């Protein structure tokens, strides 16, 4: 069986930590480099439910997309929920590794997995990585739909193909407008509106769209907006990443058991539709 250090070296080759944004916190959070790794669990969030799942599964390593301590900390006391995660991991010899913005811009990356889940063809990055001469790495993806469909039909496809969440799918724009090209970006994407408009895409699917940027975007152009839950847009990456590690394991004869968590860690737990959206409130 491989050592943790060997598995981490393979993961760092897929998602080099130096390609993460400067504000990010990627890499190995805890774990003994010499420990043997038998089972690996991929998940979006490093929360207690995922750690408990790893315990039941007998996993030696958890790989998550989101960092545990993005802004740093001065304590890992178990009285705090993040400290409890650290204590549980160390107590049970489970390592934690994070691939965040370095996985966003990878080839393939988070948005490639999102495009795959939506069954749209990737054409190019939305925001290319200037350091990549092949032009394949970068943030987000520009995709083509074959055949074209309406914005309403595309939103329905997203609702059917992405993992179910309480939020579901929100849409801004003309539901009958034709969508031939779509920009996709896993996770929060309302900082990318300028790049999306410059790309000429007919629609943009992302997450965490806020009122003011959306209001301004709808006034600026006829771009259709499809807003999914943050967790749902990034979960497909777990399956993609697990398949990548499976291939590496087979190539090296490691015989790793690689799993993808299906635990929904989206923080929203319920959704109630308003009885009417016609007219102003009474």
XYZ file of C-alpha atoms in Angstrom:
282
model
C 0.000 0.000 0.000
C 1.230 3.545 -0.656
C 2.356 5.934 2.060
C 0.459 9.172 2.566
C 3.432 11.086 1.164
C 3.182 9.114 -2.098
C -0.542 9.731 -2.466
C -0.112 13.440 -1.702
C 2.647 13.678 -4.319
C 0.221 12.217 -6.869
C -2.537 14.642 -5.837
C -0.143 17.594 -5.985
C 0.779 16.559 -9.539
C -2.916 16.762 -10.466
C -3.487 20.051 -8.643
C -0.145 21.780 -7.978
C -0.491 23.854 -4.797
C 1.518 26.706 -6.306
C -1.358 27.302 -8.727
C -3.751 28.137 -5.902
C -4.731 31.760 -5.335
C -2.576 33.619 -2.828
C -5.456 33.920 -0.337
C -6.243 30.204 -0.474
C -5.349 27.447 2.024
C -4.648 24.230 0.157
C -2.560 21.145 0.850
C -2.373 18.665 3.700
C -4.079 19.793 6.909
C -3.098 16.793 9.013
C -1.686 13.319 8.556
C 1.498 11.261 9.069
C 3.532 11.200 5.812
C 4.652 7.625 6.585
C 1.152 6.268 7.289
C -0.159 3.617 4.905
C -3.249 4.605 2.909
C -5.885 2.003 2.060
C -9.101 3.992 1.550
C -9.686 7.539 0.351
C -12.908 9.548 0.628
C -13.598 12.560 -1.613
C -16.048 15.275 -0.493
C -16.732 18.977 -0.979
C -16.703 20.120 2.660
C -14.425 19.102 5.572
C -17.273 19.017 8.106
C -17.945 16.606 10.959
C -20.517 14.602 8.973
C -17.843 13.801 6.386
C -15.310 12.859 9.069
C -17.888 10.566 10.682
C -18.549 8.999 7.276
C -14.819 8.396 6.833
C -14.705 6.707 10.238
C -17.523 4.321 9.317
C -15.919 3.643 5.961
C -12.485 3.006 7.426
C -10.888 5.705 5.274
C -7.309 6.772 5.986
C -7.473 9.955 3.906
C -10.156 12.539 3.156
C -9.704 14.831 0.163
C -11.985 17.871 0.141
C -12.433 20.799 -2.199
C -13.066 23.391 0.510
C -10.395 24.263 3.071
C -10.927 23.623 6.769
C -9.175 26.811 7.891
C -9.337 29.311 5.040
C -8.507 32.323 7.209
C -6.192 30.620 9.678
C -6.715 30.007 13.369
C -4.997 30.270 16.735
C -6.607 27.180 18.245
C -7.746 23.664 17.383
C -9.491 23.141 20.709
C -12.156 20.427 20.432
C -14.740 22.771 21.965
C -14.956 24.483 18.571
C -16.543 22.615 15.654
C -13.465 22.910 13.448
C -11.214 21.903 16.315
C -13.413 18.862 16.855
C -12.823 17.887 13.232
C -9.053 18.107 13.743
C -9.193 16.112 16.990
C -11.297 13.383 15.393
C -8.989 13.137 12.391
C -5.800 12.882 14.438
C -7.305 10.550 17.048
C -8.299 8.082 14.340
C -5.239 8.506 12.092
C -7.188 10.038 9.213
C -5.370 12.511 7.000
C -7.044 15.539 5.400
C -5.910 17.092 2.116
C -7.437 20.112 0.346
C -7.478 21.024 -3.367
C -9.399 24.271 -3.846
C -8.550 27.015 -6.361
C -5.710 24.847 -7.698
C -8.423 22.335 -8.656
C -10.685 25.095 -10.036
C -8.197 26.043 -12.752
C -6.769 22.563 -13.436
C -7.119 20.584 -16.664
C -9.432 18.872 -16.026
C -10.805 21.007 -13.225
C -13.950 21.735 -11.273
C -15.734 23.415 -14.179
C -14.898 20.532 -16.543
C -16.649 18.196 -14.118
C -19.601 20.595 -13.956
C -19.795 20.711 -17.760
C -19.668 16.915 -17.854
C -22.555 16.659 -15.414
C -24.565 19.049 -17.609
C -23.605 17.122 -20.773
C -22.283 20.176 -22.593
C -19.104 20.267 -24.700
C -16.171 22.256 -23.324
C -14.652 24.619 -25.871
C -12.161 26.652 -23.822
C -11.540 28.237 -20.410
C -13.626 31.279 -19.509
C -10.591 33.009 -17.951
C -7.476 31.343 -19.394
C -4.405 30.748 -17.238
C -1.705 32.889 -18.866
C 0.963 30.430 -17.702
C -0.554 27.548 -19.708
C 0.745 27.486 -23.304
C -1.841 24.852 -24.267
C -4.692 27.226 -23.369
C -6.597 24.505 -21.513
C -6.210 25.597 -17.893
C -8.108 28.459 -16.354
C -11.170 29.532 -14.404
C -14.599 28.473 -15.663
C -15.389 26.980 -19.062
C -17.126 28.100 -22.265
C -19.303 25.266 -23.567
C -21.522 24.500 -26.536
C -24.964 22.883 -26.488
C -25.763 20.464 -29.298
C -28.529 20.926 -30.167
C -29.340 24.411 -28.849
C -32.207 24.751 -26.364
C -34.127 27.465 -24.604
C -32.925 28.993 -21.360
C -35.854 27.317 -19.587
C -34.913 23.922 -21.028
C -31.282 24.368 -20.037
C -32.263 25.296 -16.475
C -34.465 22.191 -16.339
C -31.506 20.100 -17.493
C -29.392 21.577 -14.694
C -32.102 20.760 -12.158
C -32.272 17.175 -13.419
C -28.529 16.514 -13.698
C -26.977 18.314 -10.724
C -27.301 16.887 -7.194
C -30.612 17.844 -5.583
C -30.540 20.621 -2.973
C -33.162 22.649 -1.154
C -32.347 25.699 -3.267
C -32.879 23.972 -6.580
C -32.214 26.153 -9.633
C -32.973 29.885 -10.002
C -33.174 31.580 -13.386
C -32.926 35.200 -14.539
C -33.731 36.069 -18.140
C -36.053 35.186 -20.975
C -36.971 31.509 -20.577
C -37.668 31.252 -24.316
C -34.307 32.695 -25.380
C -32.126 30.298 -27.371
C -28.959 29.054 -25.695
C -26.171 27.828 -27.973
C -23.159 28.615 -25.810
C -23.028 28.619 -22.041
C -20.365 29.675 -19.553
C -20.088 27.509 -16.442
C -18.127 28.057 -13.258
C -18.305 25.837 -10.192
C -18.773 27.731 -6.942
C -19.295 31.477 -6.534
C -19.245 33.146 -9.948
C -20.711 36.634 -9.878
C -17.234 38.183 -10.104
C -16.978 36.749 -13.630
C -19.759 38.680 -15.362
C -17.370 40.832 -17.416
C -15.544 37.752 -18.716
C -18.831 35.987 -19.469
C -20.183 38.962 -21.442
C -16.895 39.276 -23.328
C -17.094 35.588 -24.263
C -20.398 36.083 -26.068
C -22.066 33.240 -24.151
C -25.860 33.108 -24.228
C -26.142 31.925 -20.615
C -24.067 31.572 -17.461
C -24.473 28.784 -14.908
C -22.761 29.234 -11.556
C -23.625 29.581 -7.841
C -24.088 32.163 -5.091
C -25.415 34.892 -7.387
C -26.274 38.019 -5.385
C -29.072 40.523 -5.937
C -27.109 43.581 -7.060
C -24.715 41.870 -9.495
C -27.637 39.942 -11.021
C -29.828 43.032 -11.260
C -27.046 44.925 -13.004
C -26.251 41.970 -15.284
C -29.852 41.657 -16.462
C -29.909 45.377 -17.301
C -26.555 45.209 -19.029
C -27.324 42.471 -21.584
C -29.779 39.653 -22.417
C -27.429 37.095 -20.845
C -29.431 34.304 -19.196
C -28.414 33.439 -15.640
C -28.791 30.025 -14.003
C -28.005 29.963 -10.284
C -27.445 26.566 -8.624
C -26.377 25.683 -5.087
C -22.648 26.105 -4.443
C -22.262 22.520 -3.210
C -24.147 21.101 -6.204
C -21.894 22.833 -8.749
C -18.729 21.484 -7.107
C -19.775 17.962 -6.125
C -19.228 16.557 -9.684
C -15.531 17.330 -9.198
C -15.404 14.696 -6.443
C -16.347 11.982 -8.926
C -13.870 13.286 -11.487
C -11.072 13.527 -8.914
C -11.828 10.053 -7.548
C -11.591 8.622 -11.062
C -8.234 10.355 -11.529
C -6.862 8.851 -8.319
C -8.295 5.443 -9.261
C -6.324 5.582 -12.510
C -3.146 6.533 -10.660
C -3.698 3.717 -8.160
C -4.132 1.167 -10.954
C -1.041 2.437 -12.758
C 1.127 2.132 -9.624
C -0.463 -1.085 -8.362
C -1.539 0.602 -5.127
C -4.922 -1.153 -4.860
C -6.497 1.893 -3.207
C -10.202 1.873 -2.411
C -11.499 5.272 -3.555
C -14.955 6.524 -2.551
C -17.072 9.625 -3.188
C -19.272 10.925 -0.384
C -22.913 11.327 -1.299
C -23.638 13.157 1.950
C -25.303 16.470 1.122
C -23.346 19.139 2.973
C -25.100 22.083 1.338
C -26.007 24.243 4.364
C -29.562 25.069 3.222
C -32.037 22.501 4.535
C -35.464 23.650 3.272
C -37.164 25.749 0.597
C -40.668 27.207 0.618
C -42.107 28.664 -2.572
C -43.989 31.930 -2.148
C -47.743 31.540 -2.824
C -47.596 34.195 -5.534
C -44.966 36.314 -7.231
C -47.417 38.503 -9.177
C -47.453 42.164 -8.198
C -46.088 43.912 -5.154
C -46.500 42.602 -1.607
C -49.613 43.783 0.277
